């Protein structure tokens, strides 16, 4: 079976030279298969959720946000950090969809799980498919910093797939989500997707 498998090589020394507001950097000295050791620096990350919200006409809700490390405003799907240890990722996704797009959804499924950059970060991302979307009740969440400058749009899925393949869209969560949704629609259909509470070994969670 073609499946990733958990494995942990021995760590003989570890240090955390930097700890930021949300993430940090860890340095591990790892025993290699030949018996020697190698130093590995990587970002320690709490994990993230992302949401592909699909409306009744087949359009995807996207946002445009400035990302300072790459000096671009990128079209993305709503997403956010797992700020609370052990937080149920579905609850985090529902919160992010409300805060970033003032939208709620009636049907949730897991679309994809991935590691964003496993050579240099332990960030795990769960992408949800949210359908049956409607405007949320109450006042909009007050945004700040980069989020105060966000744009929103609803774009047909096939247009997003075209833009991804043309190299015009670069956000990893958006790329994974739209290609996964396109593959699901072309294959067994959306009802074959995992339920919203499917296990996630990379980031175990409670109720």
JSON list of C-alpha atoms in Angstrom, two decimals:
[
{"chain": "A", "resi": 1, "resn": "UNK", "atom": "CA", "xyz": [0.00, 0.00, 0.00]},
{"chain": "A", "resi": 2, "resn": "UNK", "atom": "CA", "xyz": [1.27, 3.46, -0.91]},
{"chain": "A", "resi": 3, "resn": "UNK", "atom": "CA", "xyz": [1.11, 5.18, 2.47]},
{"chain": "A", "resi": 4, "resn": "UNK", "atom": "CA", "xyz": [3.34, 7.42, 4.58]},
{"chain": "A", "resi": 5, "resn": "UNK", "atom": "CA", "xyz": [4.55, 5.69, 7.74]},
{"chain": "A", "resi": 6, "resn": "UNK", "atom": "CA", "xyz": [5.54, 7.21, 11.09]},
{"chain": "A", "resi": 7, "resn": "UNK", "atom": "CA", "xyz": [9.18, 6.81, 12.14]},
{"chain": "A", "resi": 8, "resn": "UNK", "atom": "CA", "xyz": [11.40, 8.66, 14.59]},
{"chain": "A", "resi": 9, "resn": "UNK", "atom": "CA", "xyz": [15.18, 8.59, 14.43]},
{"chain": "A", "resi": 10, "resn": "UNK", "atom": "CA", "xyz": [17.10, 9.03, 17.66]},
{"chain": "A", "resi": 11, "resn": "UNK", "atom": "CA", "xyz": [17.75, 12.61, 18.78]},
{"chain": "A", "resi": 12, "resn": "UNK", "atom": "CA", "xyz": [20.89, 12.89, 20.93]},
{"chain": "A", "resi": 13, "resn": "UNK", "atom": "CA", "xyz": [20.72, 16.65, 21.53]},
{"chain": "A", "resi": 14, "resn": "UNK", "atom": "CA", "xyz": [18.11, 19.34, 21.07]},
{"chain": "A", "resi": 15, "resn": "UNK", "atom": "CA", "xyz": [17.94, 23.11, 21.53]},
{"chain": "A", "resi": 16, "resn": "UNK", "atom": "CA", "xyz": [15.47, 25.90, 20.78]},
{"chain": "A", "resi": 17, "resn": "UNK", "atom": "CA", "xyz": [17.52, 28.92, 19.69]},
{"chain": "A", "resi": 18, "resn": "UNK", "atom": "CA", "xyz": [14.46, 31.02, 18.84]},
{"chain": "A", "resi": 19, "resn": "UNK", "atom": "CA", "xyz": [10.89, 31.19, 20.11]},
{"chain": "A", "resi": 20, "resn": "UNK", "atom": "CA", "xyz": [8.47, 33.61, 18.46]},
{"chain": "A", "resi": 21, "resn": "UNK", "atom": "CA", "xyz": [4.88, 34.60, 19.14]},
{"chain": "A", "resi": 22, "resn": "UNK", "atom": "CA", "xyz": [3.36, 31.58, 17.40]},
{"chain": "A", "resi": 23, "resn": "UNK", "atom": "CA", "xyz": [6.26, 29.44, 16.15]},
{"chain": "A", "resi": 24, "resn": "UNK", "atom": "CA", "xyz": [9.87, 28.67, 17.01]},
{"chain": "A", "resi": 25, "resn": "UNK", "atom": "CA", "xyz": [13.04, 27.12, 15.64]},
{"chain": "A", "resi": 26, "resn": "UNK", "atom": "CA", "xyz": [14.46, 23.87, 16.99]},
{"chain": "A", "resi": 27, "resn": "UNK", "atom": "CA", "xyz": [17.88, 22.38, 16.37]},
{"chain": "A", "resi": 28, "resn": "UNK", "atom": "CA", "xyz": [18.15, 18.58, 16.73]},
{"chain": "A", "resi": 29, "resn": "UNK", "atom": "CA", "xyz": [21.22, 16.38, 16.44]},
{"chain": "A", "resi": 30, "resn": "UNK", "atom": "CA", "xyz": [19.87, 13.23, 14.77]},
{"chain": "A", "resi": 31, "resn": "UNK", "atom": "CA", "xyz": [21.48, 9.79, 14.43]},
{"chain": "A", "resi": 32, "resn": "UNK", "atom": "CA", "xyz": [21.69, 8.83, 10.75]},
{"chain": "A", "resi": 33, "resn": "UNK", "atom": "CA", "xyz": [21.34, 5.27, 9.33]},
{"chain": "A", "resi": 34, "resn": "UNK", "atom": "CA", "xyz": [25.13, 5.00, 8.92]},
{"chain": "A", "resi": 35, "resn": "UNK", "atom": "CA", "xyz": [25.64, 5.66, 12.63]},
{"chain": "A", "resi": 36, "resn": "UNK", "atom": "CA", "xyz": [26.82, 9.24, 12.25]},
{"chain": "A", "resi": 37, "resn": "UNK", "atom": "CA", "xyz": [24.87, 12.32, 13.34]},
{"chain": "A", "resi": 38, "resn": "UNK", "atom": "CA", "xyz": [23.57, 15.35, 11.48]},
{"chain": "A", "resi": 39, "resn": "UNK", "atom": "CA", "xyz": [22.15, 18.66, 12.66]},
{"chain": "A", "resi": 40, "resn": "UNK", "atom": "CA", "xyz": [18.63, 19.57, 11.52]},
{"chain": "A", "resi": 41, "resn": "UNK", "atom": "CA", "xyz": [17.09, 23.02, 12.02]},
{"chain": "A", "resi": 42, "resn": "UNK", "atom": "CA", "xyz": [13.33, 23.31, 11.57]},
{"chain": "A", "resi": 43, "resn": "UNK", "atom": "CA", "xyz": [10.34, 25.45, 12.40]},
{"chain": "A", "resi": 44, "resn": "UNK", "atom": "CA", "xyz": [8.18, 24.21, 15.27]},
{"chain": "A", "resi": 45, "resn": "UNK", "atom": "CA", "xyz": [4.58, 24.98, 14.33]},
{"chain": "A", "resi": 46, "resn": "UNK", "atom": "CA", "xyz": [1.23, 24.38, 16.08]},
{"chain": "A", "resi": 47, "resn": "UNK", "atom": "CA", "xyz": [-0.50, 23.30, 12.87]},
{"chain": "A", "resi": 48, "resn": "UNK", "atom": "CA", "xyz": [-3.12, 24.94, 10.68]},
{"chain": "A", "resi": 49, "resn": "UNK", "atom": "CA", "xyz": [-6.54, 24.48, 9.15]},
{"chain": "A", "resi": 50, "resn": "UNK", "atom": "CA", "xyz": [-7.74, 25.76, 5.77]},
{"chain": "A", "resi": 51, "resn": "UNK", "atom": "CA", "xyz": [-11.22, 25.85, 4.29]},
{"chain": "A", "resi": 52, "resn": "UNK", "atom": "CA", "xyz": [-12.38, 25.50, 0.70]},
{"chain": "A", "resi": 53, "resn": "UNK", "atom": "CA", "xyz": [-15.87, 27.00, 0.93]},
{"chain": "A", "resi": 54, "resn": "UNK", "atom": "CA", "xyz": [-17.97, 26.06, -2.09]},
{"chain": "A", "resi": 55, "resn": "UNK", "atom": "CA", "xyz": [-21.20, 27.93, -2.82]},
{"chain": "A", "resi": 56, "resn": "UNK", "atom": "CA", "xyz": [-24.33, 26.59, -4.50]},
{"chain": "A", "resi": 57, "resn": "UNK", "atom": "CA", "xyz": [-23.13, 27.66, -7.97]},
{"chain": "A", "resi": 58, "resn": "UNK", "atom": "CA", "xyz": [-19.78, 25.88, -7.68]},
{"chain": "A", "resi": 59, "resn": "UNK", "atom": "CA", "xyz": [-17.74, 28.99, -6.90]},
{"chain": "A", "resi": 60, "resn": "UNK", "atom": "CA", "xyz": [-14.94, 28.96, -4.35]},
{"chain": "A", "resi": 61, "resn": "UNK", "atom": "CA", "xyz": [-14.64, 31.69, -1.71]},
{"chain": "A", "resi": 62, "resn": "UNK", "atom": "CA", "xyz": [-11.14, 33.17, -1.85]},
{"chain": "A", "resi": 63, "resn": "UNK", "atom": "CA", "xyz": [-9.37, 35.99, -0.07]},
{"chain": "A", "resi": 64, "resn": "UNK", "atom": "CA", "xyz": [-6.39, 38.12, -1.07]},
{"chain": "A", "resi": 65, "resn": "UNK", "atom": "CA", "xyz": [-3.88, 38.90, 1.65]},
{"chain": "A", "resi": 66, "resn": "UNK", "atom": "CA", "xyz": [-0.40, 40.42, 1.89]},
{"chain": "A", "resi": 67, "resn": "UNK", "atom": "CA", "xyz": [2.33, 37.94, 2.85]},
{"chain": "A", "resi": 68, "resn": "UNK", "atom": "CA", "xyz": [5.47, 39.76, 3.90]},
{"chain": "A", "resi": 69, "resn": "UNK", "atom": "CA", "xyz": [8.04, 36.92, 3.63]},
{"chain": "A", "resi": 70, "resn": "UNK", "atom": "CA", "xyz": [7.34, 36.54, -0.11]},
{"chain": "A", "resi": 71, "resn": "UNK", "atom": "CA", "xyz": [6.47, 40.22, -0.75]},
{"chain": "A", "resi": 72, "resn": "UNK", "atom": "CA", "xyz": [3.21, 39.35, -2.50]},
{"chain": "A", "resi": 73, "resn": "UNK", "atom": "CA", "xyz": [-0.51, 39.69, -2.06]},
{"chain": "A", "resi": 74, "resn": "UNK", "atom": "CA", "xyz": [-1.71, 36.14, -2.58]},
{"chain": "A", "resi": 75, "resn": "UNK", "atom": "CA", "xyz": [-5.11, 34.73, -3.38]},
{"chain": "A", "resi": 76, "resn": "UNK", "atom": "CA", "xyz": [-5.80, 32.14, -0.69]},
{"chain": "A", "resi": 77, "resn": "UNK", "atom": "CA", "xyz": [-8.59, 30.21, 0.95]},
{"chain": "A", "resi": 78, "resn": "UNK", "atom": "CA", "xyz": [-9.56, 31.04, 4.56]},
{"chain": "A", "resi": 79, "resn": "UNK", "atom": "CA", "xyz": [-7.08, 29.52, 7.00]},
{"chain": "A", "resi": 80, "resn": "UNK", "atom": "CA", "xyz": [-5.63, 29.88, 10.46]},
{"chain": "A", "resi": 81, "resn": "UNK", "atom": "CA", "xyz": [-3.46, 28.42, 13.19]},
{"chain": "A", "resi": 82, "resn": "UNK", "atom": "CA", "xyz": [-4.45, 25.79, 15.71]},
{"chain": "A", "resi": 83, "resn": "UNK", "atom": "CA", "xyz": [-3.92, 28.24, 18.55]},
{"chain": "A", "resi": 84, "resn": "UNK", "atom": "CA", "xyz": [-5.19, 26.02, 21.36]},
{"chain": "A", "resi": 85, "resn": "UNK", "atom": "CA", "xyz": [-3.29, 22.76, 22.07]},
{"chain": "A", "resi": 86, "resn": "UNK", "atom": "CA", "xyz": [-5.51, 19.77, 21.30]},
{"chain": "A", "resi": 87, "resn": "UNK", "atom": "CA", "xyz": [-8.19, 21.97, 19.72]},
{"chain": "A", "resi": 88, "resn": "UNK", "atom": "CA", "xyz": [-10.66, 20.18, 17.49]},
{"chain": "A", "resi": 89, "resn": "UNK", "atom": "CA", "xyz": [-9.61, 21.24, 13.97]},
{"chain": "A", "resi": 90, "resn": "UNK", "atom": "CA", "xyz": [-13.22, 21.45, 12.79]},
{"chain": "A", "resi": 91, "resn": "UNK", "atom": "CA", "xyz": [-13.99, 24.02, 15.48]},
{"chain": "A", "resi": 92, "resn": "UNK", "atom": "CA", "xyz": [-10.91, 26.00, 14.46]},
{"chain": "A", "resi": 93, "resn": "UNK", "atom": "CA", "xyz": [-11.98, 25.88, 10.80]},
{"chain": "A", "resi": 94, "resn": "UNK", "atom": "CA", "xyz": [-15.49, 27.07, 11.62]},
{"chain": "A", "resi": 95, "resn": "UNK", "atom": "CA", "xyz": [-14.03, 29.96, 13.59]},
{"chain": "A", "resi": 96, "resn": "UNK", "atom": "CA", "xyz": [-11.64, 30.95, 10.79]},
{"chain": "A", "resi": 97, "resn": "UNK", "atom": "CA", "xyz": [-14.37, 30.86, 8.15]},
{"chain": "A", "resi": 98, "resn": "UNK", "atom": "CA", "xyz": [-16.47, 33.18, 10.30]},
{"chain": "A", "resi": 99, "resn": "UNK", "atom": "CA", "xyz": [-13.63, 35.56, 11.14]},
{"chain": "A", "resi": 100, "resn": "UNK", "atom": "CA", "xyz": [-12.15, 35.87, 7.66]},
{"chain": "A", "resi": 101, "resn": "UNK", "atom": "CA", "xyz": [-15.27, 35.66, 5.48]},
{"chain": "A", "resi": 102, "resn": "UNK", "atom": "CA", "xyz": [-18.28, 36.08, 7.84]},
{"chain": "A", "resi": 103, "resn": "UNK", "atom": "CA", "xyz": [-19.68, 32.81, 6.49]},
{"chain": "A", "resi": 104, "resn": "UNK", "atom": "CA", "xyz": [-20.99, 29.60, 8.05]},
{"chain": "A", "resi": 105, "resn": "UNK", "atom": "CA", "xyz": [-21.45, 26.19, 6.43]},
{"chain": "A", "resi": 106, "resn": "UNK", "atom": "CA", "xyz": [-23.95, 23.38, 6.85]},
{"chain": "A", "resi": 107, "resn": "UNK", "atom": "CA", "xyz": [-21.81, 20.52, 5.53]},
{"chain": "A", "resi": 108, "resn": "UNK", "atom": "CA", "xyz": [-18.18, 19.83, 6.41]},
{"chain": "A", "resi": 109, "resn": "UNK", "atom": "CA", "xyz": [-15.79, 17.15, 5.15]},
{"chain": "A", "resi": 110, "resn": "UNK", "atom": "CA", "xyz": [-12.03, 16.59, 5.15]},
{"chain": "A", "resi": 111, "resn": "UNK", "atom": "CA", "xyz": [-10.58, 17.36, 1.73]},
{"chain": "A", "resi": 112, "resn": "UNK", "atom": "CA", "xyz": [-6.86, 16.82, 2.32]},
{"chain": "A", "resi": 113, "resn": "UNK", "atom": "CA", "xyz": [-4.12, 16.61, 4.95]},
{"chain": "A", "resi": 114, "resn": "UNK", "atom": "CA", "xyz": [-0.55, 17.64, 4.21]},
{"chain": "A", "resi": 115, "resn": "UNK", "atom": "CA", "xyz": [2.76, 18.85, 5.66]},
{"chain": "A", "resi": 116, "resn": "UNK", "atom": "CA", "xyz": [3.46, 22.31, 4.27]},
{"chain": "A", "resi": 117, "resn": "UNK", "atom": "CA", "xyz": [7.27, 22.00, 4.10]},
{"chain": "A", "resi": 118, "resn": "UNK", "atom": "CA", "xyz": [8.44, 18.77, 5.78]},
{"chain": "A", "resi": 119, "resn": "UNK", "atom": "CA", "xyz": [12.11, 19.41, 5.07]},
{"chain": "A", "resi": 120, "resn": "UNK", "atom": "CA", "xyz": [12.11, 22.52, 7.22]},
{"chain": "A", "resi": 121, "resn": "UNK", "atom": "CA", "xyz": [8.93, 22.64, 9.33]},
{"chain": "A", "resi": 122, "resn": "UNK", "atom": "CA", "xyz": [6.68, 20.29, 11.30]},
{"chain": "A", "resi": 123, "resn": "UNK", "atom": "CA", "xyz": [3.56, 22.25, 10.27]},
{"chain": "A", "resi": 124, "resn": "UNK", "atom": "CA", "xyz": [0.62, 19.96, 9.50]},
{"chain": "A", "resi": 125, "resn": "UNK", "atom": "CA", "xyz": [-2.37, 21.36, 7.62]},
{"chain": "A", "resi": 126, "resn": "UNK", "atom": "CA", "xyz": [-5.90, 19.96, 7.40]},
{"chain": "A", "resi": 127, "resn": "UNK", "atom": "CA", "xyz": [-8.02, 21.28, 4.53]},
{"chain": "A", "resi": 128, "resn": "UNK", "atom": "CA", "xyz": [-11.79, 21.10, 4.93]},
{"chain": "A", "resi": 129, "resn": "UNK", "atom": "CA", "xyz": [-14.46, 21.29, 2.27]},
{"chain": "A", "resi": 130, "resn": "UNK", "atom": "CA", "xyz": [-17.33, 23.47, 3.49]},
{"chain": "A", "resi": 131, "resn": "UNK", "atom": "CA", "xyz": [-20.61, 23.40, 1.57]},
{"chain": "A", "resi": 132, "resn": "UNK", "atom": "CA", "xyz": [-24.09, 24.80, 2.09]},
{"chain": "A", "resi": 133, "resn": "UNK", "atom": "CA", "xyz": [-22.58, 28.17, 2.94]},
{"chain": "A", "resi": 134, "resn": "UNK", "atom": "CA", "xyz": [-24.60, 31.17, 4.09]},
{"chain": "A", "resi": 135, "resn": "UNK", "atom": "CA", "xyz": [-23.83, 34.56, 5.58]},
{"chain": "A", "resi": 136, "resn": "UNK", "atom": "CA", "xyz": [-23.09, 34.38, 9.30]},
{"chain": "A", "resi": 137, "resn": "UNK", "atom": "CA", "xyz": [-25.30, 36.16, 11.79]},
{"chain": "A", "resi": 138, "resn": "UNK", "atom": "CA", "xyz": [-24.25, 39.11, 13.92]},
{"chain": "A", "resi": 139, "resn": "UNK", "atom": "CA", "xyz": [-21.50, 41.66, 13.42]},
{"chain": "A", "resi": 140, "resn": "UNK", "atom": "CA", "xyz": [-18.40, 40.91, 11.37]},
{"chain": "A", "resi": 141, "resn": "UNK", "atom": "CA", "xyz": [-15.23, 40.01, 13.21]},
{"chain": "A", "resi": 142, "resn": "UNK", "atom": "CA", "xyz": [-12.95, 43.02, 13.62]},
{"chain": "A", "resi": 143, "resn": "UNK", "atom": "CA", "xyz": [-9.73, 42.38, 11.68]},
{"chain": "A", "resi": 144, "resn": "UNK", "atom": "CA", "xyz": [-6.28, 43.88, 12.17]},
{"chain": "A", "resi": 145, "resn": "UNK", "atom": "CA", "xyz": [-2.79, 43.97, 10.64]},
{"chain": "A", "resi": 146, "resn": "UNK", "atom": "CA", "xyz": [-2.64, 42.21, 7.22]},
{"chain": "A", "resi": 147, "resn": "UNK", "atom": "CA", "xyz": [-6.20, 40.97, 7.57]},
{"chain": "A", "resi": 148, "resn": "UNK", "atom": "CA", "xyz": [-7.57, 44.52, 7.64]},
{"chain": "A", "resi": 149, "resn": "UNK", "atom": "CA", "xyz": [-6.55, 44.84, 3.97]},
{"chain": "A", "resi": 150, "resn": "UNK", "atom": "CA", "xyz": [-8.08, 41.55, 2.73]},
{"chain": "A", "resi": 151, "resn": "UNK", "atom": "CA", "xyz": [-10.13, 41.33, -0.45]},
{"chain": "A", "resi": 152, "resn": "UNK", "atom": "CA", "xyz": [-12.71, 38.59, -1.02]},
{"chain": "A", "resi": 153, "resn": "UNK", "atom": "CA", "xyz": [-14.14, 37.01, -4.17]},
{"chain": "A", "resi": 154, "resn": "UNK", "atom": "CA", "xyz": [-16.00, 33.95, -5.37]},
{"chain": "A", "resi": 155, "resn": "UNK", "atom": "CA", "xyz": [-14.35, 32.23, -8.31]},
{"chain": "A", "resi": 156, "resn": "UNK", "atom": "CA", "xyz": [-15.43, 29.18, -10.37]},
{"chain": "A", "resi": 157, "resn": "UNK", "atom": "CA", "xyz": [-13.40, 26.10, -9.54]},
{"chain": "A", "resi": 158, "resn": "UNK", "atom": "CA", "xyz": [-12.26, 25.51, -13.13]},
{"chain": "A", "resi": 159, "resn": "UNK", "atom": "CA", "xyz": [-10.84, 29.05, -13.29]},
{"chain": "A", "resi": 160, "resn": "UNK", "atom": "CA", "xyz": [-8.81, 28.41, -10.14]},
{"chain": "A", "resi": 161, "resn": "UNK", "atom": "CA", "xyz": [-7.51, 25.10, -11.52]},
{"chain": "A", "resi": 162, "resn": "UNK", "atom": "CA", "xyz": [-6.47, 26.87, -14.72]},
{"chain": "A", "resi": 163, "resn": "UNK", "atom": "CA", "xyz": [-4.67, 29.62, -12.77]},
{"chain": "A", "resi": 164, "resn": "UNK", "atom": "CA", "xyz": [-2.86, 27.08, -10.57]},
{"chain": "A", "resi": 165, "resn": "UNK", "atom": "CA", "xyz": [-1.60, 25.13, -13.58]},
{"chain": "A", "resi": 166, "resn": "UNK", "atom": "CA", "xyz": [-0.59, 28.36, -15.32]},
{"chain": "A", "resi": 167, "resn": "UNK", "atom": "CA", "xyz": [1.58, 29.36, -12.36]},
{"chain": "A", "resi": 168, "resn": "UNK", "atom": "CA", "xyz": [-0.58, 32.37, -11.49]},
{"chain": "A", "resi": 169, "resn": "UNK", "atom": "CA", "xyz": [-1.60, 31.23, -7.98]},
{"chain": "A", "resi": 170, "resn": "UNK", "atom": "CA", "xyz": [0.96, 30.09, -5.42]},
{"chain": "A", "resi": 171, "resn": "UNK", "atom": "CA", "xyz": [-0.58, 29.66, -1.96]},
{"chain": "A", "resi": 172, "resn": "UNK", "atom": "CA", "xyz": [-0.03, 26.02, -0.99]},
{"chain": "A", "resi": 173, "resn": "UNK", "atom": "CA", "xyz": [-3.37, 25.52, 0.77]},
{"chain": "A", "resi": 174, "resn": "UNK", "atom": "CA", "xyz": [-5.28, 26.94, -2.19]},
{"chain": "A", "resi": 175, "resn": "UNK", "atom": "CA", "xyz": [-3.27, 24.86, -4.68]},
{"chain": "A", "resi": 176, "resn": "UNK", "atom": "CA", "xyz": [-3.79, 21.61, -2.74]},
{"chain": "A", "resi": 177, "resn": "UNK", "atom": "CA", "xyz": [-7.46, 22.35, -2.09]},
{"chain": "A", "resi": 178, "resn": "UNK", "atom": "CA", "xyz": [-8.57, 23.21, -5.61]},
{"chain": "A", "resi": 179, "resn": "UNK", "atom": "CA", "xyz": [-6.67, 20.32, -7.20]},
{"chain": "A", "resi": 180, "resn": "UNK", "atom": "CA", "xyz": [-7.98, 17.88, -4.57]},
{"chain": "A", "resi": 181, "resn": "UNK", "atom": "CA", "xyz": [-11.55, 19.07, -5.10]},
{"chain": "A", "resi": 182, "resn": "UNK", "atom": "CA", "xyz": [-11.19, 18.80, -8.86]},
{"chain": "A", "resi": 183, "resn": "UNK", "atom": "CA", "xyz": [-9.86, 15.25, -8.49]},
{"chain": "A", "resi": 184, "resn": "UNK", "atom": "CA", "xyz": [-12.67, 14.29, -6.11]},
{"chain": "A", "resi": 185, "resn": "UNK", "atom": "CA", "xyz": [-15.32, 15.60, -8.49]},
{"chain": "A", "resi": 186, "resn": "UNK", "atom": "CA", "xyz": [-13.73, 13.71, -11.38]},
{"chain": "A", "resi": 187, "resn": "UNK", "atom": "CA", "xyz": [-13.46, 10.52, -9.33]},
{"chain": "A", "resi": 188, "resn": "UNK", "atom": "CA", "xyz": [-15.83, 9.03, -6.79]},
{"chain": "A", "resi": 189, "resn": "UNK", "atom": "CA", "xyz": [-17.61, 12.28, -5.92]},
{"chain": "A", "resi": 190, "resn": "UNK", "atom": "CA", "xyz": [-17.74, 14.41, -2.80]},
{"chain": "A", "resi": 191, "resn": "UNK", "atom": "CA", "xyz": [-19.66, 11.86, -0.75]},
{"chain": "A", "resi": 192, "resn": "UNK", "atom": "CA", "xyz": [-16.52, 9.69, -0.70]},
{"chain": "A", "resi": 193, "resn": "UNK", "atom": "CA", "xyz": [-14.55, 12.34, 1.21]},
{"chain": "A", "resi": 194, "resn": "UNK", "atom": "CA", "xyz": [-13.69, 11.65, 4.84]},
{"chain": "A", "resi": 195, "resn": "UNK", "atom": "CA", "xyz": [-16.02, 12.97, 7.55]},
{"chain": "A", "resi": 196, "resn": "UNK", "atom": "CA", "xyz": [-15.12, 16.22, 9.26]},
{"chain": "A", "resi": 197, "resn": "UNK", "atom": "CA", "xyz": [-14.10, 14.39, 12.46]},
{"chain": "A", "resi": 198, "resn": "UNK", "atom": "CA", "xyz": [-11.77, 11.90, 10.73]},
{"chain": "A", "resi": 199, "resn": "UNK", "atom": "CA", "xyz": [-8.64, 11.04, 12.77]},
{"chain": "A", "resi": 200, "resn": "UNK", "atom": "CA", "xyz": [-5.60, 13.23, 12.18]},
{"chain": "A", "resi": 201, "resn": "UNK", "atom": "CA", "xyz": [-2.52, 11.52, 13.64]},
{"chain": "A", "resi": 202, "resn": "UNK", "atom": "CA", "xyz": [-0.30, 14.52, 12.87]},
{"chain": "A", "resi": 203, "resn": "UNK", "atom": "CA", "xyz": [-2.37, 16.67, 15.24]},
{"chain": "A", "resi": 204, "resn": "UNK", "atom": "CA", "xyz": [-4.46, 14.50, 17.60]},
{"chain": "A", "resi": 205, "resn": "UNK", "atom": "CA", "xyz": [-7.49, 16.31, 18.95]},
{"chain": "A", "resi": 206, "resn": "UNK", "atom": "CA", "xyz": [-10.36, 15.97, 21.40]},
{"chain": "A", "resi": 207, "resn": "UNK", "atom": "CA", "xyz": [-14.05, 16.67, 21.07]}
]
